């Protein structure tokens, strides 16, 4: 088997890359180790920067997004039992965010690719990437009982944080940077209309909580928990009780409903540099992750593959490797901005058990500053909606 670009991973990064390349007449094969059902149901992100929503729409993958995506022009920060609106649109010269589930983006891209009869293989096994420093890198994998070797011009490692591509880079090549947080998020999807028109990020002495949504009928809610929390100890009543405590306000209650899904997510910041080794290019969570508080992970993954697609198009058209050579540096400028913003939002909003209330007082001071100073709220807003040029 031979292709131009071998793509490992059918998450948002791999599927969007394949889609952008196909529009430019560049062939690719996408290999995914999970089933189609699994990747289409895996509940994750929900907030798209406007530039990323525009990328999907302009590239022809946004038909449903255009109809079902919900535009939000602000978010709310809650602390000391008060809510304060950050008017994103007004502070950023008209930019907003779009609420549209990652699962829906993945479904849309899979449907487009399969309808066009283009190669996308699920449930592949034993994936390995070889000859990365040669001009003929290859991907070995097993599929439906047979072993295959896919020869490529380049390999795109879009296989997420736990994938095989990054660990295939020889020791000593990558510099790694990381930060672990002493907490996780317990997230639920509930069959109930969202109780607020905009997202609410709540600082509370019992820990952080977030009110989000997926549609006019589906709420998505999170609470800060221990990183090793046992989900079995969180029966539905206890989850609602905790959400009511952390999000509750005088004169406002959270509407409850049937919990359809629950899960626990760890929190980590991580960057590997450079995002390239020979003919292997890393994109998305394969190269970097952020804690979800800034809603940046999915957006970063799609910014990466937009640059990678442009660089590959230029290489195939002109033979110049200038953009490919600049790919890692160009991505990392945005990655580090998002790393900082995500760490900062996380640090401002979560409860840290530091023994005294020094951190708590700093957080409250910062929240008050961010919600009263136009300089500080503009800084939050422009990071949240996504910085244009970086
Ligand atoms: P992934 O989505 O991880 O996709 C990688 C794919 O590769 C997977 O399908 C995986 O099965 C496959 N794979 C792995 N190993 C192999 C292998 N060996 N062979 C073949 N395939 C392989 N981001 C935001 O921007 N906004 C948000 O609001 C937001 N909220 C989040 C909430 C939660 C609870 C979580 C967990 C994450 C959130 N994120 C958010 C982050 C976002 O979901 C990720 O950054 C995004 O999924 C990254 O996409 P990706 O394609 O790079 O990686
Ligand atoms: C979500 O809706 O899943 C969501 C929203 C905002 C975040 C993280 C996750 O910061």
GROMACS .gro file of C-alpha atoms and ligand atoms in nm:
model
  453
    1UNK     CA    1   0.000   0.000   0.000
    2UNK     CA    2   0.117   0.352  -0.080
    3UNK     CA    3  -0.015   0.698  -0.013
    4UNK     CA    4   0.111   1.053   0.007
    5UNK     CA    5   0.025   1.128   0.373
    6UNK     CA    6  -0.023   0.846   0.624
    7UNK     CA    7  -0.237   0.971   0.912
    8UNK     CA    8  -0.238   0.788   1.245
    9UNK     CA    9  -0.553   0.866   1.447
   10UNK     CA   10  -0.910   0.958   1.350
   11UNK     CA   11  -0.971   1.218   1.618
   12UNK     CA   12  -1.044   1.579   1.523
   13UNK     CA   13  -0.680   1.642   1.416
   14UNK     CA   14  -0.642   1.339   1.187
   15UNK     CA   15  -0.987   1.367   1.030
   16UNK     CA   16  -0.957   1.743   0.967
   17UNK     CA   17  -0.610   1.702   0.817
   18UNK     CA   18  -0.737   1.432   0.580
   19UNK     CA   19  -1.029   1.656   0.485
   20UNK     CA   20  -0.814   1.966   0.417
   21UNK     CA   21  -0.564   1.762   0.210
   22UNK     CA   22  -0.836   1.595   0.006
   23UNK     CA   23  -0.968   1.937  -0.095
   24UNK     CA   24  -0.624   2.015  -0.236
   25UNK     CA   25  -0.596   1.687  -0.422
   26UNK     CA   26  -0.351   1.528  -0.178
   27UNK     CA   27  -0.410   1.162  -0.095
   28UNK     CA   28  -0.406   1.024   0.254
   29UNK     CA   29  -0.497   0.709   0.445
   30UNK     CA   30  -0.635   0.747   0.800
   31UNK     CA   31  -0.572   0.463   1.048
   32UNK     CA   32  -0.764   0.447   1.377
   33UNK     CA   33  -0.726   0.182   1.644
   34UNK     CA   34  -1.077   0.222   1.792
   35UNK     CA   35  -1.414   0.146   1.635
   36UNK     CA   36  -1.621   0.406   1.451
   37UNK     CA   37  -1.889   0.388   1.724
   38UNK     CA   38  -1.630   0.452   1.994
   39UNK     CA   39  -1.476   0.761   1.836
   40UNK     CA   40  -1.819   0.900   1.750
   41UNK     CA   41  -1.941   0.868   2.109
   42UNK     CA   42  -1.630   0.973   2.302
   43UNK     CA   43  -1.752   1.277   2.494
   44UNK     CA   44  -1.506   1.564   2.502
   45UNK     CA   45  -1.483   1.926   2.397
   46UNK     CA   46  -1.765   2.160   2.313
   47UNK     CA   47  -1.628   2.512   2.263
   48UNK     CA   48  -1.497   2.622   1.924
   49UNK     CA   49  -1.310   2.943   1.861
   50UNK     CA   50  -1.479   3.137   1.584
   51UNK     CA   51  -1.175   3.093   1.354
   52UNK     CA   52  -1.200   2.716   1.396
   53UNK     CA   53  -1.574   2.710   1.331
   54UNK     CA   54  -1.504   2.923   1.021
   55UNK     CA   55  -1.231   2.681   0.907
   56UNK     CA   56  -1.475   2.390   0.922
   57UNK     CA   57  -1.751   2.582   0.744
   58UNK     CA   58  -1.524   2.729   0.474
   59UNK     CA   59  -1.366   2.389   0.403
   60UNK     CA   60  -1.707   2.232   0.344
   61UNK     CA   61  -1.735   2.034   0.670
   62UNK     CA   62  -1.965   2.274   0.849
   63UNK     CA   63  -2.309   2.217   0.708
   64UNK     CA   64  -2.454   2.083   1.034
   65UNK     CA   65  -2.230   2.307   1.246
   66UNK     CA   66  -2.379   2.611   1.071
   67UNK     CA   67  -2.732   2.501   1.156
   68UNK     CA   68  -2.682   2.346   1.500
   69UNK     CA   69  -2.380   2.531   1.644
   70UNK     CA   70  -2.485   2.780   1.910
   71UNK     CA   71  -2.305   3.114   1.905
   72UNK     CA   72  -2.218   3.256   2.248
   73UNK     CA   73  -2.113   3.617   2.284
   74UNK     CA   74  -2.005   3.600   2.645
   75UNK     CA   75  -1.919   3.377   2.940
   76UNK     CA   76  -1.978   3.425   3.311
   77UNK     CA   77  -1.737   3.400   3.601
   78UNK     CA   78  -1.889   3.325   3.942
   79UNK     CA   79  -1.720   3.387   4.277
   80UNK     CA   80  -1.832   3.506   4.619
   81UNK     CA   81  -2.184   3.399   4.516
   82UNK     CA   82  -2.205   3.656   4.238
   83UNK     CA   83  -2.189   3.621   3.863
   84UNK     CA   84  -1.996   3.857   3.639
   85UNK     CA   85  -2.029   3.854   3.262
   86UNK     CA   86  -1.727   3.875   3.034
   87UNK     CA   87  -1.872   4.017   2.710
   88UNK     CA   88  -1.641   3.834   2.470
   89UNK     CA   89  -1.786   3.986   2.157
   90UNK     CA   90  -1.773   4.347   2.275
   91UNK     CA   91  -1.419   4.308   2.407
   92UNK     CA   92  -1.274   4.146   2.095
   93UNK     CA   93  -1.410   4.356   1.812
   94UNK     CA   94  -1.695   4.119   1.733
   95UNK     CA   95  -1.556   3.768   1.786
   96UNK     CA   96  -1.748   3.494   1.962
   97UNK     CA   97  -1.737   3.121   2.031
   98UNK     CA   98  -1.953   2.841   1.894
   99UNK     CA   99  -2.091   2.556   2.105
  100UNK     CA  100  -2.078   2.237   1.899
  101UNK     CA  101  -1.970   1.900   2.036
  102UNK     CA  102  -1.642   1.741   1.933
  103UNK     CA  103  -1.842   1.420   1.880
  104UNK     CA  104  -2.050   1.601   1.617
  105UNK     CA  105  -1.740   1.731   1.433
  106UNK     CA  106  -1.599   1.380   1.430
  107UNK     CA  107  -1.928   1.234   1.300
  108UNK     CA  108  -1.949   1.500   1.026
  109UNK     CA  109  -1.591   1.439   0.906
  110UNK     CA  110  -1.623   1.060   0.913
  111UNK     CA  111  -1.945   1.074   0.714
  112UNK     CA  112  -1.789   1.306   0.451
  113UNK     CA  113  -1.483   1.086   0.411
  114UNK     CA  114  -1.669   0.757   0.385
  115UNK     CA  115  -1.927   0.908   0.148
  116UNK     CA  116  -1.641   1.013  -0.081
  117UNK     CA  117  -1.508   0.655  -0.072
  118UNK     CA  118  -1.174   0.767   0.075
  119UNK     CA  119  -0.961   0.540   0.297
  120UNK     CA  120  -1.036   0.553   0.668
  121UNK     CA  121  -0.974   0.226   0.852
  122UNK     CA  122  -1.109   0.160   1.201
  123UNK     CA  123  -0.997  -0.105   1.449
  124UNK     CA  124  -0.644  -0.133   1.314
  125UNK     CA  125  -0.397  -0.302   1.550
  126UNK     CA  126  -0.023  -0.314   1.620
  127UNK     CA  127   0.046   0.024   1.463
  128UNK     CA  128   0.411   0.123   1.432
  129UNK     CA  129   0.590   0.394   1.234
  130UNK     CA  130   0.926   0.323   1.071
  131UNK     CA  131   1.203   0.481   0.861
  132UNK     CA  132   1.102   0.826   0.976
  133UNK     CA  133   1.434   0.982   0.877
  134UNK     CA  134   1.419   0.840   0.524
  135UNK     CA  135   1.225   0.971   0.224
  136UNK     CA  136   0.996   0.666   0.246
  137UNK     CA  137   0.858   0.648   0.597
  138UNK     CA  138   0.606   0.370   0.653
  139UNK     CA  139   0.330   0.260   0.887
  140UNK     CA  140   0.286  -0.105   0.979
  141UNK     CA  141  -0.050  -0.219   1.106
  142UNK     CA  142  -0.287  -0.513   1.127
  143UNK     CA  143  -0.638  -0.495   0.987
  144UNK     CA  144  -0.904  -0.766   0.957
  145UNK     CA  145  -0.655  -1.038   1.030
  146UNK     CA  146  -0.384  -0.929   0.783
  147UNK     CA  147  -0.057  -0.741   0.829
  148UNK     CA  148   0.000  -0.432   0.614
  149UNK     CA  149   0.276  -0.185   0.538
  150UNK     CA  150   0.168   0.159   0.420
  151UNK     CA  151   0.447   0.352   0.246
  152UNK     CA  152   0.412   0.729   0.263
  153UNK     CA  153   0.585   1.055   0.174
  154UNK     CA  154   0.515   1.183   0.524
  155UNK     CA  155   0.347   1.051   0.837
  156UNK     CA  156   0.112   1.269   1.044
  157UNK     CA  157   0.103   1.163   1.409
  158UNK     CA  158  -0.252   1.263   1.509
  159UNK     CA  159  -0.292   0.981   1.759
  160UNK     CA  160  -0.347   1.180   2.076
  161UNK     CA  161  -0.157   1.191   2.401
  162UNK     CA  162  -0.141   0.812   2.445
  163UNK     CA  163  -0.058   0.733   2.082
  164UNK     CA  164   0.242   0.554   1.931
  165UNK     CA  165   0.392   0.826   1.711
  166UNK     CA  166   0.552   1.050   1.974
  167UNK     CA  167   0.709   0.754   2.162
  168UNK     CA  168   0.860   0.635   1.830
  169UNK     CA  169   1.088   0.937   1.822
  170UNK     CA  170   1.432   0.832   1.952
  171UNK     CA  171   1.524   0.930   2.305
  172UNK     CA  172   1.703   1.262   2.333
  173UNK     CA  173   1.532   1.427   2.034
  174UNK     CA  174   1.234   1.580   2.212
  175UNK     CA  175   1.231   1.830   2.494
  176UNK     CA  176   0.929   1.773   2.716
  177UNK     CA  177   0.760   2.019   2.949
  178UNK     CA  178   0.477   1.932   3.183
  179UNK     CA  179   0.273   2.026   3.487
  180UNK     CA  180   0.038   1.797   3.679
  181UNK     CA  181  -0.253   1.936   3.877
  182UNK     CA  182  -0.370   1.781   4.205
  183UNK     CA  183  -0.729   1.743   4.085
  184UNK     CA  184  -0.949   1.622   3.799
  185UNK     CA  185  -1.294   1.697   3.659
  186UNK     CA  186  -1.600   1.481   3.700
  187UNK     CA  187  -1.816   1.558   3.397
  188UNK     CA  188  -2.177   1.472   3.321
  189UNK     CA  189  -2.408   1.502   3.025
  190UNK     CA  190  -2.766   1.551   3.141
  191UNK     CA  191  -3.101   1.551   2.966
  192UNK     CA  192  -3.213   1.895   3.081
  193UNK     CA  193  -3.222   2.240   2.922
  194UNK     CA  194  -2.917   2.445   3.025
  195UNK     CA  195  -3.007   2.659   3.328
  196UNK     CA  196  -2.812   2.958   3.199
  197UNK     CA  197  -2.780   3.113   2.854
  198UNK     CA  198  -2.401   3.129   2.876
  199UNK     CA  199  -2.124   2.913   3.024
  200UNK     CA  200  -2.061   2.967   3.396
  201UNK     CA  201  -1.710   2.911   3.537
  202UNK     CA  202  -1.759   2.899   3.916
  203UNK     CA  203  -1.495   2.948   4.182
  204UNK     CA  204  -1.615   2.796   4.511
  205UNK     CA  205  -1.450   2.699   4.840
  206UNK     CA  206  -1.563   2.337   4.778
  207UNK     CA  207  -1.388   2.347   4.439
  208UNK     CA  208  -1.446   2.457   4.082
  209UNK     CA  209  -1.767   2.388   3.886
  210UNK     CA  210  -1.861   2.456   3.523
  211UNK     CA  211  -2.199   2.483   3.361
  212UNK     CA  212  -2.190   2.419   2.987
  213UNK     CA  213  -2.419   2.269   2.725
  214UNK     CA  214  -2.438   2.071   2.406
  215UNK     CA  215  -2.779   2.177   2.274
  216UNK     CA  216  -3.098   2.349   2.394
  217UNK     CA  217  -3.195   2.014   2.552
  218UNK     CA  218  -2.860   1.888   2.684
  219UNK     CA  219  -2.652   2.029   2.970
  220UNK     CA  220  -2.284   1.950   3.021
  221UNK     CA  221  -2.159   2.007   3.376
  222UNK     CA  222  -1.829   1.954   3.554
  223UNK     CA  223  -1.705   1.956   3.913
  224UNK     CA  224  -1.350   1.959   4.041
  225UNK     CA  225  -1.271   1.627   4.211
  226UNK     CA  226  -0.969   1.428   4.330
  227UNK     CA  227  -0.757   1.295   4.039
  228UNK     CA  228  -0.802   0.938   4.168
  229UNK     CA  229  -1.173   0.982   4.244
  230UNK     CA  230  -1.380   0.663   4.227
  231UNK     CA  231  -1.676   0.724   3.996
  232UNK     CA  232  -1.871   0.453   4.178
  233UNK     CA  233  -1.885   0.681   4.484
  234UNK     CA  234  -2.063   0.949   4.283
  235UNK     CA  235  -2.426   0.845   4.254
  236UNK     CA  236  -2.646   1.088   4.062
  237UNK     CA  237  -2.798   1.256   4.371
  238UNK     CA  238  -2.456   1.333   4.513
  239UNK     CA  239  -2.344   1.491   4.182
  240UNK     CA  240  -2.651   1.718   4.166
  241UNK     CA  241  -2.614   1.812   4.531
  242UNK     CA  242  -2.252   1.915   4.477
  243UNK     CA  243  -2.337   2.108   4.159
  244UNK     CA  244  -2.618   2.291   4.343
  245UNK     CA  245  -2.378   2.391   4.621
  246UNK     CA  246  -2.107   2.517   4.390
  247UNK     CA  247  -2.319   2.684   4.121
  248UNK     CA  248  -2.613   2.792   4.337
  249UNK     CA  249  -2.705   3.158   4.385
  250UNK     CA  250  -2.981   3.337   4.569
  251UNK     CA  251  -3.284   3.332   4.341
  252UNK     CA  252  -3.134   3.083   4.093
  253UNK     CA  253  -3.131   2.706   4.099
  254UNK     CA  254  -2.980   2.456   3.865
  255UNK     CA  255  -3.240   2.247   3.682
  256UNK     CA  256  -3.170   1.875   3.721
  257UNK     CA  257  -3.235   1.594   3.475
  258UNK     CA  258  -3.147   1.240   3.379
  259UNK     CA  259  -2.770   1.186   3.375
  260UNK     CA  260  -2.684   1.020   3.042
  261UNK     CA  261  -2.307   0.994   3.085
  262UNK     CA  262  -2.047   1.051   3.352
  263UNK     CA  263  -1.670   1.036   3.350
  264UNK     CA  264  -1.355   1.162   3.517
  265UNK     CA  265  -1.081   1.353   3.334
  266UNK     CA  266  -0.730   1.410   3.466
  267UNK     CA  267  -0.567   1.752   3.433
  268UNK     CA  268  -0.225   1.798   3.283
  269UNK     CA  269  -0.024   2.049   3.085
  270UNK     CA  270   0.231   1.897   2.846
  271UNK     CA  271   0.436   2.009   2.544
  272UNK     CA  272   0.686   1.813   2.334
  273UNK     CA  273   0.927   2.011   2.117
  274UNK     CA  274   0.988   2.004   1.825
  275UNK     CA  275   0.666   1.872   1.672
  276UNK     CA  276   0.863   1.700   1.399
  277UNK     CA  277   1.115   1.423   1.354
  278UNK     CA  278   1.234   1.365   0.996
  279UNK     CA  279   0.920   1.290   0.794
  280UNK     CA  280   0.696   1.249   1.102
  281UNK     CA  281   0.486   1.553   1.196
  282UNK     CA  282   0.297   1.556   1.525
  283UNK     CA  283  -0.033   1.745   1.556
  284UNK     CA  284  -0.288   1.802   1.832
  285UNK     CA  285  -0.284   1.610   2.160
  286UNK     CA  286   0.000   1.387   2.027
  287UNK     CA  287   0.229   1.688   2.081
  288UNK     CA  288   0.064   1.891   2.356
  289UNK     CA  289  -0.221   1.886   2.605
  290UNK     CA  290  -0.380   2.151   2.824
  291UNK     CA  291  -0.617   2.133   3.120
  292UNK     CA  292  -0.971   2.189   2.982
  293UNK     CA  293  -1.039   2.511   3.178
  294UNK     CA  294  -0.944   2.734   2.885
  295UNK     CA  295  -1.135   2.522   2.626
  296UNK     CA  296  -0.826   2.518   2.404
  297UNK     CA  297  -0.730   2.152   2.328
  298UNK     CA  298  -0.952   2.086   2.029
  299UNK     CA  299  -0.893   2.435   1.893
  300UNK     CA  300  -0.515   2.392   1.911
  301UNK     CA  301  -0.538   2.055   1.737
  302UNK     CA  302  -0.722   2.215   1.445
  303UNK     CA  303  -0.486   2.515   1.428
  304UNK     CA  304  -0.197   2.264   1.400
  305UNK     CA  305  -0.350   2.069   1.112
  306UNK     CA  306  -0.446   2.383   0.928
  307UNK     CA  307  -0.076   2.482   0.925
  308UNK     CA  308   0.033   2.128   0.841
  309UNK     CA  309  -0.208   2.108   0.548
  310UNK     CA  310  -0.087   2.445   0.414
  311UNK     CA  311   0.276   2.336   0.449
  312UNK     CA  312   0.214   2.005   0.271
  313UNK     CA  313   0.024   2.174  -0.011
  314UNK     CA  314   0.312   2.417  -0.061
  315UNK     CA  315   0.567   2.131  -0.057
  316UNK     CA  316   0.378   1.923  -0.313
  317UNK     CA  317   0.307   2.224  -0.538
  318UNK     CA  318   0.644   2.399  -0.531
  319UNK     CA  319   0.892   2.150  -0.391
  320UNK     CA  320   0.984   2.407  -0.126
  321UNK     CA  321   1.008   2.270   0.228
  322UNK     CA  322   1.009   2.618   0.385
  323UNK     CA  323   0.665   2.590   0.547
  324UNK     CA  324   0.721   2.230   0.657
  325UNK     CA  325   1.051   2.336   0.813
  326UNK     CA  326   0.874   2.619   0.995
  327UNK     CA  327   0.574   2.404   1.100
  328UNK     CA  328   0.686   2.321   1.453
  329UNK     CA  329   0.791   2.675   1.545
  330UNK     CA  330   0.474   2.824   1.397
  331UNK     CA  331   0.254   2.582   1.596
  332UNK     CA  332   0.448   2.619   1.918
  333UNK     CA  333   0.395   2.995   1.937
  334UNK     CA  334   0.018   2.938   1.962
  335UNK     CA  335   0.061   2.625   2.174
  336UNK     CA  336   0.255   2.812   2.443
  337UNK     CA  337   0.003   3.097   2.448
  338UNK     CA  338  -0.273   2.839   2.505
  339UNK     CA  339  -0.061   2.657   2.763
  340UNK     CA  340  -0.023   2.977   2.958
  341UNK     CA  341  -0.390   3.074   2.929
  342UNK     CA  342  -0.512   2.725   3.031
  343UNK     CA  343  -0.274   2.710   3.328
  344UNK     CA  344  -0.379   3.061   3.432
  345UNK     CA  345  -0.754   2.991   3.412
  346UNK     CA  346  -0.700   2.662   3.597
  347UNK     CA  347  -0.495   2.830   3.869
  348UNK     CA  348  -0.746   3.112   3.915
  349UNK     CA  349  -1.054   2.891   3.942
  350UNK     CA  350  -0.964   2.566   4.124
  351UNK     CA  351  -0.931   2.493   4.492
  352UNK     CA  352  -0.572   2.408   4.585
  353UNK     CA  353  -0.519   2.243   4.923
  354UNK     CA  354  -0.217   2.449   5.014
  355UNK     CA  355  -0.281   2.451   5.389
  356UNK     CA  356  -0.373   2.816   5.428
  357UNK     CA  357  -0.594   3.059   5.241
  358UNK     CA  358  -0.321   3.261   5.072
  359UNK     CA  359  -0.396   3.110   4.730
  360UNK     CA  360  -0.768   3.157   4.784
  361UNK     CA  361  -0.725   3.528   4.859
  362UNK     CA  362  -0.505   3.572   4.549
  363UNK     CA  363  -0.766   3.396   4.334
  364UNK     CA  364  -1.047   3.617   4.460
  365UNK     CA  365  -0.840   3.928   4.403
  366UNK     CA  366  -0.758   3.817   4.050
  367UNK     CA  367  -1.123   3.730   3.975
  368UNK     CA  368  -1.235   4.070   4.099
  369UNK     CA  369  -0.967   4.238   3.884
  370UNK     CA  370  -1.055   4.034   3.573
  371UNK     CA  371  -1.425   4.118   3.609
  372UNK     CA  372  -1.380   4.490   3.679
  373UNK     CA  373  -1.078   4.604   3.478
  374UNK     CA  374  -1.136   4.638   3.105
  375UNK     CA  375  -0.766   4.567   3.040
  376UNK     CA  376  -0.781   4.239   3.234
  377UNK     CA  377  -1.117   4.124   3.097
  378UNK     CA  378  -1.007   4.206   2.741
  379UNK     CA  379  -0.699   3.991   2.791
  380UNK     CA  380  -0.913   3.699   2.908
  381UNK     CA  381  -1.159   3.752   2.623
  382UNK     CA  382  -0.903   3.764   2.343
  383UNK     CA  383  -0.736   3.447   2.467
  384UNK     CA  384  -1.070   3.270   2.510
  385UNK     CA  385  -1.204   3.350   2.161
  386UNK     CA  386  -0.862   3.273   2.013
  387UNK     CA  387  -0.581   3.504   1.913
  388UNK     CA  388  -0.580   3.576   1.543
  389UNK     CA  389  -0.214   3.620   1.459
  390UNK     CA  390   0.052   3.490   1.687
  391LIG     P1  391  -0.765   1.274   2.007
  391LIG     O1  392  -0.902   1.330   2.007
  391LIG     O2  393  -0.712   1.209   2.129
  391LIG     O3  394  -0.759   1.172   1.885
  391LIG     C1  395  -0.653   1.079   1.868
  391LIG     C2  396  -0.705   0.956   1.796
  391LIG     O4  397  -0.598   0.865   1.774
  391LIG     C3  398  -0.809   0.882   1.879
  391LIG     O5  399  -0.923   0.856   1.800
  391LIG     C4  400  -0.738   0.756   1.923
  391LIG     O6  401  -0.827   0.647   1.941
  391LIG     C5  402  -0.642   0.735   1.808
  391LIG     N1  403  -0.524   0.654   1.839
  391LIG     C6  404  -0.453   0.651   1.954
  391LIG     N2  405  -0.352   0.562   1.944
  391LIG     C7  406  -0.359   0.510   1.821
  391LIG     C8  407  -0.282   0.413   1.752
  391LIG     N3  408  -0.180   0.352   1.810
  391LIG     N4  409  -0.316   0.382   1.625
  391LIG     C9  410  -0.422   0.441   1.564
  391LIG     N5  411  -0.499   0.534   1.626
  391LIG    C10  412  -0.467   0.569   1.752
  391LIG     N6  413  -1.076   2.116   2.395
  391LIG    C11  414  -1.132   2.234   2.351
  391LIG     O7  415  -1.076   2.295   2.259
  391LIG     N7  416  -1.248   2.283   2.405
  391LIG    C12  417  -1.312   2.219   2.506
  391LIG     O8  418  -1.419   2.265   2.547
  391LIG    C13  419  -1.253   2.097   2.557
  391LIG     N8  420  -1.312   2.029   2.655
  391LIG    C14  421  -1.264   1.906   2.692
  391LIG    C15  422  -1.330   1.837   2.789
  391LIG    C16  423  -1.283   1.712   2.828
  391LIG    C17  424  -1.359   1.637   2.935
  391LIG    C18  425  -1.168   1.656   2.766
  391LIG    C19  426  -1.117   1.519   2.804
  391LIG    C20  427  -1.100   1.726   2.668
  391LIG    C21  428  -1.146   1.851   2.631
  391LIG     N9  429  -1.081   1.924   2.531
  391LIG    C22  430  -1.133   2.047   2.494
  391LIG    C23  431  -0.962   1.872   2.467
  391LIG    C24  432  -0.991   1.804   2.332
  391LIG     O9  433  -1.092   1.706   2.348
  391LIG    C25  434  -0.865   1.741   2.274
  391LIG    O10  435  -0.762   1.836   2.274
  391LIG    C26  436  -0.886   1.687   2.131
  391LIG    O11  437  -0.957   1.566   2.135
  391LIG    C27  438  -0.754   1.664   2.058
  391LIG    O12  439  -0.778   1.604   1.932
  391LIG     P2  440  -0.671   1.508   1.866
  391LIG    O13  441  -0.730   1.465   1.736
  391LIG    O14  442  -0.538   1.572   1.867
  391LIG    O15  443  -0.658   1.385   1.966
  392LIG     C1  444  -1.755   2.159   2.755
  392LIG     O1  445  -1.866   2.205   2.722
  392LIG     O2  446  -1.730   2.037   2.750
  392LIG     C2  447  -1.650   2.250   2.805
  392LIG     C3  448  -1.672   2.388   2.802
  392LIG     C4  449  -1.573   2.474   2.847
  392LIG     C5  450  -1.454   2.423   2.894
  392LIG     C6  451  -1.432   2.287   2.896
  392LIG     C7  452  -1.530   2.200   2.851
  392LIG     O3  453  -1.359   2.509   2.941
   0.00000   0.00000   0.00000
